[in-house]
């Protein structure tokens, strides 16, 4: 049973495409309608704009929770939410992903991978490329680039480049396989033989891949799917069908889905 979280305020948020959604605390859902900043919904209240501090026309590429702190990766840089006000960071370039690893902050940007350790941001890798997403793994760093995938091997202190005919926009790892979604909506997975294989699903366009403690999920034009892989073969299990899902989050009890045409929806797990 799904519930539509549209609210009934003066503006019909159904008309906007949602790009990202996050659960914050026990009672708040945060969502980003494309090109319209950020919205907040508290319990059964209506959606309210949460844009104080964001430049007008800001587009949020991804929302990110770091502990209890909410961050927004936007076309105008990285912003942190403090006391219901967005504070700009020193990273003032187009940002697509952010992660905190101990004291190390990492960001995927339009000018490569950037990093900071409690101070100023600096270029770290692939400054001539757009980095849309990244994985920070024990032995590897994986970058989703405008030209393919790059993998840094900590043991050999070297990068490996994999070029494709499209940009790679979203990453995850599952059972030792690197998984990726391309700008054309295709799925790639590493074959543990030094390369990647492409997986096509009939009439399906993938928007993103999301990793959660209870599984790997694919957001697509046909709905939300849970990914399964056995003996190198990928299969999908339907979770929510009937509407294009662009992003999802979970609080352990419910799924929260950002959609293209039906606002933000929630459903029990």
Short mmCIF file of N, CA and C in Angstrom, two decimals, residues 9-171:
data_model
loop_
_atom_site.label_atom_id
_atom_site.label_comp_id
_atom_site.label_asym_id
_atom_site.label_seq_id
_atom_site.Cartn_x
_atom_site.Cartn_y
_atom_site.Cartn_z
N UNK A 9 -0.96 22.09 -0.31
CA UNK A 9 -0.70 23.52 -0.20
C UNK A 9 -1.04 24.26 -1.48
N UNK A 10 -0.59 25.51 -1.56
CA UNK A 10 -0.93 26.36 -2.68
C UNK A 10 -0.30 25.86 -3.97
N UNK A 11 0.84 25.21 -3.89
CA UNK A 11 1.52 24.75 -5.10
C UNK A 11 1.36 23.25 -5.22
N UNK A 12 1.06 22.78 -6.44
CA UNK A 12 0.92 21.36 -6.70
C UNK A 12 2.28 20.80 -7.06
N UNK A 13 2.92 20.15 -6.08
CA UNK A 13 4.27 19.66 -6.32
C UNK A 13 4.29 18.44 -7.23
N UNK A 14 3.13 17.89 -7.61
CA UNK A 14 3.09 16.79 -8.56
C UNK A 14 3.65 17.22 -9.92
N UNK A 15 3.56 18.51 -10.24
CA UNK A 15 3.96 18.97 -11.57
C UNK A 15 5.47 18.99 -11.73
N UNK A 16 6.22 18.81 -10.64
CA UNK A 16 7.68 18.85 -10.71
C UNK A 16 8.27 17.45 -10.65
N UNK A 17 9.38 17.29 -11.36
CA UNK A 17 10.13 16.05 -11.30
C UNK A 17 11.03 16.08 -10.07
N UNK A 18 11.03 15.02 -9.29
CA UNK A 18 11.86 14.96 -8.10
C UNK A 18 13.15 14.20 -8.40
N UNK A 19 14.28 14.77 -7.97
CA UNK A 19 15.58 14.18 -8.28
C UNK A 19 16.20 13.43 -7.10
N UNK A 20 15.79 13.77 -5.86
CA UNK A 20 16.42 13.14 -4.70
C UNK A 20 15.49 13.19 -3.51
N UNK A 21 15.62 12.20 -2.61
CA UNK A 21 14.80 12.15 -1.40
C UNK A 21 15.63 11.56 -0.27
N UNK A 22 15.43 12.09 0.95
CA UNK A 22 16.13 11.58 2.12
C UNK A 22 15.21 11.65 3.34
N UNK A 23 15.33 10.64 4.20
CA UNK A 23 14.65 10.64 5.48
C UNK A 23 15.59 11.27 6.50
N UNK A 24 15.09 12.26 7.26
CA UNK A 24 15.92 12.93 8.25
C UNK A 24 15.25 12.79 9.62
N UNK A 25 15.91 12.08 10.52
CA UNK A 25 15.31 11.83 11.82
C UNK A 25 14.13 10.88 11.71
N UNK A 26 13.21 10.96 12.66
CA UNK A 26 12.07 10.06 12.67
C UNK A 26 10.83 10.65 12.00
N UNK A 27 10.80 11.96 11.81
CA UNK A 27 9.55 12.61 11.40
C UNK A 27 9.64 13.46 10.15
N UNK A 28 10.81 13.57 9.53
CA UNK A 28 10.96 14.47 8.39
C UNK A 28 11.38 13.75 7.13
N UNK A 29 10.77 14.16 6.01
CA UNK A 29 11.18 13.72 4.69
C UNK A 29 11.65 14.96 3.95
N UNK A 30 12.84 14.88 3.35
CA UNK A 30 13.41 15.97 2.58
C UNK A 30 13.47 15.54 1.12
N UNK A 31 13.04 16.42 0.22
CA UNK A 31 13.03 16.06 -1.19
C UNK A 31 13.44 17.25 -2.04
N UNK A 32 13.94 16.94 -3.26
CA UNK A 32 14.42 17.99 -4.16
C UNK A 32 13.69 17.89 -5.49
N UNK A 33 12.74 18.81 -5.75
CA UNK A 33 12.14 18.90 -7.08
C UNK A 33 13.13 19.59 -8.01
N UNK A 34 13.28 19.08 -9.23
CA UNK A 34 14.33 19.56 -10.12
C UNK A 34 14.23 21.06 -10.36
N UNK A 35 15.33 21.77 -10.06
CA UNK A 35 15.41 23.20 -10.29
C UNK A 35 14.61 24.04 -9.33
N UNK A 36 14.07 23.43 -8.26
CA UNK A 36 13.19 24.15 -7.33
C UNK A 36 13.71 24.11 -5.90
N UNK A 37 15.01 23.90 -5.72
CA UNK A 37 15.57 23.90 -4.36
C UNK A 37 15.24 22.64 -3.60
N UNK A 38 14.77 22.80 -2.35
CA UNK A 38 14.54 21.68 -1.45
C UNK A 38 13.19 21.87 -0.75
N UNK A 39 12.50 20.74 -0.50
CA UNK A 39 11.25 20.75 0.26
C UNK A 39 11.39 19.91 1.51
N UNK A 40 10.61 20.26 2.54
CA UNK A 40 10.61 19.49 3.79
C UNK A 40 9.17 19.17 4.17
N UNK A 41 8.95 17.93 4.60
CA UNK A 41 7.62 17.53 5.07
C UNK A 41 7.77 16.93 6.46
N UNK A 42 7.12 17.52 7.44
CA UNK A 42 7.18 17.05 8.82
C UNK A 42 5.88 16.32 9.16
N UNK A 43 6.00 15.01 9.47
CA UNK A 43 4.85 14.17 9.81
C UNK A 43 3.74 14.34 8.78
N UNK A 44 2.54 14.71 9.22
CA UNK A 44 1.41 14.81 8.31
C UNK A 44 1.21 16.23 7.77
N UNK A 45 2.17 17.11 8.02
CA UNK A 45 2.05 18.48 7.54
C UNK A 45 2.23 18.54 6.03
N UNK A 46 1.95 19.71 5.45
CA UNK A 46 2.15 19.91 4.03
C UNK A 46 3.62 20.15 3.74
N UNK A 47 3.98 20.00 2.47
CA UNK A 47 5.34 20.31 2.04
C UNK A 47 5.61 21.80 2.24
N UNK A 48 6.80 22.11 2.72
CA UNK A 48 7.23 23.50 2.86
C UNK A 48 8.61 23.67 2.23
N UNK A 49 8.83 24.81 1.61
CA UNK A 49 10.13 25.06 0.99
C UNK A 49 11.20 25.21 2.06
N UNK A 50 12.35 24.62 1.78
CA UNK A 50 13.50 24.68 2.68
C UNK A 50 14.67 25.23 1.85
N UNK A 51 14.57 26.48 1.48
CA UNK A 51 15.51 27.07 0.52
C UNK A 51 16.28 28.27 1.05
N UNK A 52 16.08 28.61 2.32
CA UNK A 52 16.78 29.76 2.88
C UNK A 52 18.29 29.55 2.80
N UNK A 53 18.97 30.41 2.08
CA UNK A 53 20.42 30.29 1.92
C UNK A 53 20.84 29.74 0.59
N UNK A 54 19.91 29.11 -0.16
CA UNK A 54 20.24 28.59 -1.49
C UNK A 54 20.03 29.69 -2.52
N UNK A 55 20.96 29.86 -3.46
CA UNK A 55 20.76 30.83 -4.54
C UNK A 55 19.50 30.48 -5.35
N UNK A 56 18.84 31.48 -5.87
CA UNK A 56 17.63 31.27 -6.64
C UNK A 56 17.92 30.38 -7.85
N UNK A 57 17.01 29.45 -8.11
CA UNK A 57 17.17 28.55 -9.26
C UNK A 57 18.14 27.41 -9.02
N UNK A 58 18.53 27.18 -7.76
CA UNK A 58 19.46 26.10 -7.46
C UNK A 58 18.84 24.74 -7.79
N UNK A 59 19.61 23.92 -8.49
CA UNK A 59 19.19 22.54 -8.75
C UNK A 59 19.99 21.59 -7.87
N UNK A 60 19.30 20.76 -7.14
CA UNK A 60 19.95 19.78 -6.26
C UNK A 60 20.16 18.48 -7.01
N UNK A 61 21.42 18.09 -7.18
CA UNK A 61 21.74 16.83 -7.84
C UNK A 61 21.52 15.64 -6.90
N UNK A 62 21.98 15.78 -5.65
CA UNK A 62 21.80 14.72 -4.66
C UNK A 62 21.70 15.34 -3.27
N UNK A 63 20.82 14.79 -2.45
CA UNK A 63 20.82 15.07 -1.02
C UNK A 63 21.63 13.98 -0.34
N UNK A 64 22.28 14.35 0.77
CA UNK A 64 23.14 13.38 1.45
C UNK A 64 23.03 13.59 2.96
N UNK A 65 22.89 12.48 3.70
CA UNK A 65 22.91 12.52 5.15
C UNK A 65 24.26 12.04 5.65
N UNK A 66 24.95 12.88 6.43
CA UNK A 66 26.20 12.52 7.05
C UNK A 66 25.97 12.53 8.56
N UNK A 67 25.70 11.35 9.13
CA UNK A 67 25.25 11.31 10.51
C UNK A 67 23.88 11.94 10.59
N UNK A 68 23.74 13.00 11.37
CA UNK A 68 22.47 13.71 11.46
C UNK A 68 22.48 15.00 10.65
N UNK A 69 23.54 15.22 9.90
CA UNK A 69 23.68 16.45 9.12
C UNK A 69 23.22 16.23 7.68
N UNK A 70 22.42 17.16 7.17
CA UNK A 70 21.92 17.10 5.80
C UNK A 70 22.77 18.01 4.92
N UNK A 71 23.20 17.47 3.78
CA UNK A 71 23.96 18.24 2.81
C UNK A 71 23.27 18.17 1.45
N UNK A 72 23.49 19.18 0.64
CA UNK A 72 22.93 19.22 -0.70
C UNK A 72 24.06 19.43 -1.71
N UNK A 73 24.19 18.50 -2.64
CA UNK A 73 25.13 18.65 -3.75
C UNK A 73 24.37 19.34 -4.89
N UNK A 74 24.77 20.54 -5.24
CA UNK A 74 24.00 21.35 -6.18
C UNK A 74 24.86 21.87 -7.33
N UNK A 75 24.18 22.47 -8.30
CA UNK A 75 24.90 23.12 -9.40
C UNK A 75 25.67 24.35 -8.95
N UNK A 76 25.39 24.84 -7.75
CA UNK A 76 26.09 25.99 -7.19
C UNK A 76 27.09 25.62 -6.10
N UNK A 77 27.35 24.34 -5.91
CA UNK A 77 28.30 23.91 -4.91
C UNK A 77 27.68 23.06 -3.82
N UNK A 78 28.44 22.84 -2.76
CA UNK A 78 28.01 22.00 -1.64
C UNK A 78 27.47 22.88 -0.52
N UNK A 79 26.28 22.53 0.00
CA UNK A 79 25.65 23.30 1.07
C UNK A 79 25.32 22.38 2.24
N UNK A 80 25.40 22.94 3.46
CA UNK A 80 25.05 22.21 4.68
C UNK A 80 23.87 22.90 5.34
N UNK A 81 22.93 22.10 5.86
CA UNK A 81 21.76 22.66 6.54
C UNK A 81 22.07 22.84 8.02
N UNK A 82 21.95 24.07 8.50
CA UNK A 82 22.17 24.39 9.91
C UNK A 82 21.05 25.31 10.38
N UNK A 83 20.28 24.82 11.37
CA UNK A 83 19.17 25.60 11.92
C UNK A 83 18.22 26.09 10.83
N UNK A 84 17.86 25.16 9.94
CA UNK A 84 16.91 25.43 8.84
C UNK A 84 17.43 26.45 7.84
N UNK A 85 18.73 26.67 7.82
CA UNK A 85 19.34 27.61 6.87
C UNK A 85 20.51 26.89 6.18
N UNK A 86 20.57 27.03 4.86
CA UNK A 86 21.66 26.41 4.11
C UNK A 86 22.91 27.28 4.17
N UNK A 87 24.00 26.66 4.61
CA UNK A 87 25.28 27.34 4.68
C UNK A 87 26.16 26.87 3.53
N UNK A 88 26.68 27.80 2.74
CA UNK A 88 27.56 27.40 1.64
C UNK A 88 28.91 26.95 2.19
N UNK A 89 29.50 26.00 1.53
CA UNK A 89 30.82 25.53 1.92
C UNK A 89 31.87 26.20 1.04
N UNK A 90 33.13 25.86 1.26
CA UNK A 90 34.19 26.42 0.43
C UNK A 90 34.22 25.76 -0.94
N UNK A 91 33.46 24.68 -1.12
CA UNK A 91 33.38 24.02 -2.42
C UNK A 91 32.24 24.66 -3.20
N UNK A 92 32.58 25.60 -4.08
CA UNK A 92 31.58 26.41 -4.76
C UNK A 92 31.48 26.09 -6.25
N UNK A 93 31.73 24.83 -6.62
CA UNK A 93 31.59 24.39 -8.01
C UNK A 93 30.52 23.30 -8.06
N UNK A 94 30.03 23.03 -9.26
CA UNK A 94 28.99 22.01 -9.42
C UNK A 94 29.37 20.70 -8.75
N UNK A 95 28.50 20.19 -7.88
CA UNK A 95 28.80 19.03 -7.04
C UNK A 95 27.72 17.97 -7.23
N UNK A 96 28.13 16.70 -7.31
CA UNK A 96 27.19 15.62 -7.59
C UNK A 96 27.11 14.57 -6.48
N UNK A 97 28.14 14.46 -5.66
CA UNK A 97 28.14 13.46 -4.59
C UNK A 97 29.09 13.91 -3.50
N UNK A 98 28.78 13.50 -2.25
CA UNK A 98 29.62 13.85 -1.10
C UNK A 98 29.66 12.66 -0.15
N UNK A 99 30.82 12.43 0.44
CA UNK A 99 30.94 11.40 1.46
C UNK A 99 31.98 11.83 2.49
N UNK A 100 31.73 11.41 3.74
CA UNK A 100 32.65 11.68 4.84
C UNK A 100 33.25 10.36 5.28
N UNK A 101 34.58 10.28 5.29
CA UNK A 101 35.30 9.08 5.72
C UNK A 101 36.25 9.50 6.83
N UNK A 102 35.82 9.31 8.08
CA UNK A 102 36.62 9.82 9.19
C UNK A 102 36.68 11.33 9.12
N UNK A 103 37.88 11.89 9.14
CA UNK A 103 38.06 13.34 9.01
C UNK A 103 38.13 13.78 7.55
N UNK A 104 38.16 12.83 6.64
CA UNK A 104 38.31 13.12 5.22
C UNK A 104 36.95 13.36 4.56
N UNK A 105 36.81 14.50 3.90
CA UNK A 105 35.61 14.80 3.11
C UNK A 105 35.96 14.65 1.64
N UNK A 106 35.06 14.02 0.89
CA UNK A 106 35.28 13.81 -0.54
C UNK A 106 34.05 14.27 -1.31
N UNK A 107 34.28 14.84 -2.48
CA UNK A 107 33.16 15.32 -3.29
C UNK A 107 33.43 15.05 -4.76
N UNK A 108 32.40 14.59 -5.45
CA UNK A 108 32.43 14.42 -6.90
C UNK A 108 31.93 15.72 -7.52
N UNK A 109 32.71 16.31 -8.42
CA UNK A 109 32.39 17.62 -8.97
C UNK A 109 32.53 17.65 -10.48
N UNK A 110 32.18 18.80 -11.05
CA UNK A 110 32.32 18.98 -12.48
C UNK A 110 33.78 19.10 -12.89
N UNK A 111 34.69 19.24 -11.91
CA UNK A 111 36.12 19.32 -12.18
C UNK A 111 36.87 18.24 -11.40
N UNK A 112 36.38 17.03 -11.44
CA UNK A 112 37.07 15.91 -10.84
C UNK A 112 36.69 15.63 -9.39
N UNK A 113 37.47 14.77 -8.76
CA UNK A 113 37.28 14.43 -7.35
C UNK A 113 38.06 15.41 -6.49
N UNK A 114 37.38 16.00 -5.50
CA UNK A 114 38.00 16.95 -4.58
C UNK A 114 37.98 16.37 -3.17
N UNK A 115 38.89 16.84 -2.32
CA UNK A 115 38.97 16.34 -0.94
C UNK A 115 39.32 17.46 0.02
N UNK A 116 38.99 17.23 1.29
CA UNK A 116 39.29 18.19 2.35
C UNK A 116 39.45 17.45 3.67
N UNK A 117 40.42 17.87 4.47
CA UNK A 117 40.58 17.33 5.82
C UNK A 117 40.48 18.50 6.80
N UNK A 118 39.23 18.86 7.12
CA UNK A 118 38.98 19.92 8.07
C UNK A 118 39.40 21.31 7.64
N UNK A 119 39.68 21.49 6.34
CA UNK A 119 40.12 22.80 5.88
C UNK A 119 39.67 23.07 4.46
N UNK A 120 40.56 23.68 3.68
CA UNK A 120 40.23 24.05 2.31
C UNK A 120 40.12 22.80 1.43
N UNK A 121 39.30 22.93 0.39
CA UNK A 121 39.14 21.84 -0.58
C UNK A 121 40.25 21.93 -1.63
N UNK A 122 40.67 20.77 -2.14
CA UNK A 122 41.69 20.73 -3.19
C UNK A 122 41.38 19.62 -4.17
N UNK A 123 41.86 19.80 -5.40
CA UNK A 123 41.68 18.78 -6.44
C UNK A 123 42.47 17.54 -6.07
N UNK A 124 41.84 16.38 -6.26
CA UNK A 124 42.49 15.12 -5.89
C UNK A 124 42.78 14.23 -7.08
N UNK A 125 41.82 14.15 -8.02
CA UNK A 125 42.01 13.25 -9.17
C UNK A 125 41.07 13.64 -10.29
N UNK A 126 41.51 13.42 -11.52
CA UNK A 126 40.71 13.58 -12.74
C UNK A 126 40.07 14.97 -12.83
N UNK A 127 40.91 15.99 -12.66
CA UNK A 127 40.41 17.37 -12.68
C UNK A 127 39.85 17.77 -14.04
N UNK A 128 40.22 17.05 -15.11
CA UNK A 128 39.74 17.38 -16.45
C UNK A 128 38.43 16.68 -16.78
N UNK A 129 37.91 15.89 -15.85
CA UNK A 129 36.69 15.11 -16.10
C UNK A 129 35.60 15.50 -15.11
N UNK A 130 34.36 15.27 -15.52
CA UNK A 130 33.24 15.38 -14.60
C UNK A 130 33.13 14.07 -13.84
N UNK A 131 33.06 14.16 -12.51
CA UNK A 131 32.86 12.96 -11.68
C UNK A 131 31.44 13.05 -11.11
N UNK A 132 30.60 12.07 -11.46
CA UNK A 132 29.21 12.09 -11.03
C UNK A 132 28.96 11.32 -9.73
N UNK A 133 29.82 10.36 -9.43
CA UNK A 133 29.63 9.54 -8.23
C UNK A 133 30.96 8.86 -7.93
N UNK A 134 31.09 8.30 -6.73
CA UNK A 134 32.31 7.56 -6.41
C UNK A 134 32.05 6.58 -5.28
N UNK A 135 32.89 5.57 -5.21
CA UNK A 135 32.89 4.59 -4.13
C UNK A 135 34.25 4.67 -3.43
N UNK A 136 34.24 4.71 -2.11
CA UNK A 136 35.48 4.72 -1.33
C UNK A 136 35.54 3.38 -0.59
N UNK A 137 36.25 2.42 -1.19
CA UNK A 137 36.29 1.05 -0.69
C UNK A 137 37.63 0.79 0.01
N UNK A 138 37.72 -0.29 0.79
CA UNK A 138 38.96 -0.55 1.53
C UNK A 138 40.21 -0.61 0.66
N UNK A 139 40.11 -1.21 -0.52
CA UNK A 139 41.29 -1.36 -1.37
C UNK A 139 41.22 -0.53 -2.65
N UNK A 140 40.06 0.03 -2.95
CA UNK A 140 39.89 0.74 -4.21
C UNK A 140 39.09 2.03 -4.02
N UNK A 141 39.31 2.99 -4.92
CA UNK A 141 38.44 4.14 -5.10
C UNK A 141 37.90 4.05 -6.52
N UNK A 142 36.60 4.11 -6.68
CA UNK A 142 35.96 3.98 -7.99
C UNK A 142 35.27 5.29 -8.33
N UNK A 143 35.55 5.83 -9.53
CA UNK A 143 34.96 7.08 -9.97
C UNK A 143 34.03 6.84 -11.16
N UNK A 144 32.85 7.46 -11.11
CA UNK A 144 31.93 7.47 -12.25
C UNK A 144 32.18 8.75 -13.03
N UNK A 145 32.66 8.62 -14.26
CA UNK A 145 33.12 9.76 -15.03
C UNK A 145 32.23 10.05 -16.23
N UNK A 146 32.45 11.21 -16.83
CA UNK A 146 31.73 11.56 -18.05
C UNK A 146 32.17 10.72 -19.24
N UNK A 147 33.26 9.96 -19.08
CA UNK A 147 33.77 9.12 -20.17
C UNK A 147 33.83 7.65 -19.80
N UNK A 148 33.41 7.28 -18.58
CA UNK A 148 33.48 5.88 -18.19
C UNK A 148 33.71 5.70 -16.71
N UNK A 149 34.62 4.81 -16.35
CA UNK A 149 34.92 4.48 -14.95
C UNK A 149 36.43 4.49 -14.75
N UNK A 150 36.87 5.02 -13.61
CA UNK A 150 38.28 4.95 -13.22
C UNK A 150 38.36 4.28 -11.85
N UNK A 151 39.34 3.39 -11.69
CA UNK A 151 39.51 2.66 -10.43
C UNK A 151 40.94 2.84 -9.94
N UNK A 152 41.07 3.32 -8.71
CA UNK A 152 42.38 3.47 -8.09
C UNK A 152 42.67 2.27 -7.19
N UNK A 153 43.80 1.62 -7.45
CA UNK A 153 44.23 0.46 -6.67
C UNK A 153 45.24 0.93 -5.63
N UNK A 154 44.88 0.83 -4.34
CA UNK A 154 45.76 1.32 -3.28
C UNK A 154 47.06 0.51 -3.20
N UNK A 155 47.00 -0.80 -3.54
CA UNK A 155 48.18 -1.65 -3.44
C UNK A 155 49.24 -1.27 -4.47
N UNK A 156 48.80 -0.94 -5.69
CA UNK A 156 49.76 -0.62 -6.76
C UNK A 156 49.93 0.89 -6.95
N UNK A 157 49.11 1.68 -6.20
CA UNK A 157 49.16 3.13 -6.32
C UNK A 157 49.01 3.57 -7.78
N UNK A 158 48.00 3.02 -8.44
CA UNK A 158 47.80 3.34 -9.86
C UNK A 158 46.32 3.35 -10.20
N UNK A 159 46.00 4.07 -11.29
CA UNK A 159 44.63 4.16 -11.78
C UNK A 159 44.43 3.25 -12.99
N UNK A 160 43.25 2.68 -13.09
CA UNK A 160 42.84 1.91 -14.26
C UNK A 160 41.63 2.60 -14.87
N UNK A 161 41.66 2.83 -16.19
CA UNK A 161 40.59 3.54 -16.88
C UNK A 161 39.79 2.59 -17.76
N UNK A 162 38.47 2.73 -17.69
CA UNK A 162 37.56 1.95 -18.52
C UNK A 162 36.66 2.94 -19.27
N UNK A 163 36.86 3.02 -20.59
CA UNK A 163 36.10 3.98 -21.39
C UNK A 163 34.87 3.32 -21.99
N UNK A 164 33.76 4.06 -21.97
CA UNK A 164 32.52 3.59 -22.56
C UNK A 164 32.00 4.68 -23.51
N UNK A 165 30.90 4.37 -24.20
CA UNK A 165 30.33 5.34 -25.13
C UNK A 165 29.34 6.27 -24.44
N UNK A 166 29.38 6.31 -23.12
CA UNK A 166 28.46 7.17 -22.38
C UNK A 166 29.06 7.50 -21.02
N UNK A 167 28.49 8.52 -20.39
CA UNK A 167 28.89 8.86 -19.03
C UNK A 167 28.31 7.85 -18.06
N UNK A 168 28.98 7.70 -16.92
CA UNK A 168 28.48 6.84 -15.84
C UNK A 168 28.05 7.76 -14.71
N UNK A 169 26.82 7.62 -14.25
CA UNK A 169 26.24 8.60 -13.33
C UNK A 169 25.97 8.08 -11.92
N UNK A 170 26.00 6.76 -11.72
CA UNK A 170 25.64 6.22 -10.41
C UNK A 170 26.38 4.91 -10.19
N UNK A 171 26.84 4.67 -8.93
CA UNK A 171 27.66 3.50 -8.61
C UNK A 171 27.16 2.79 -7.36
#
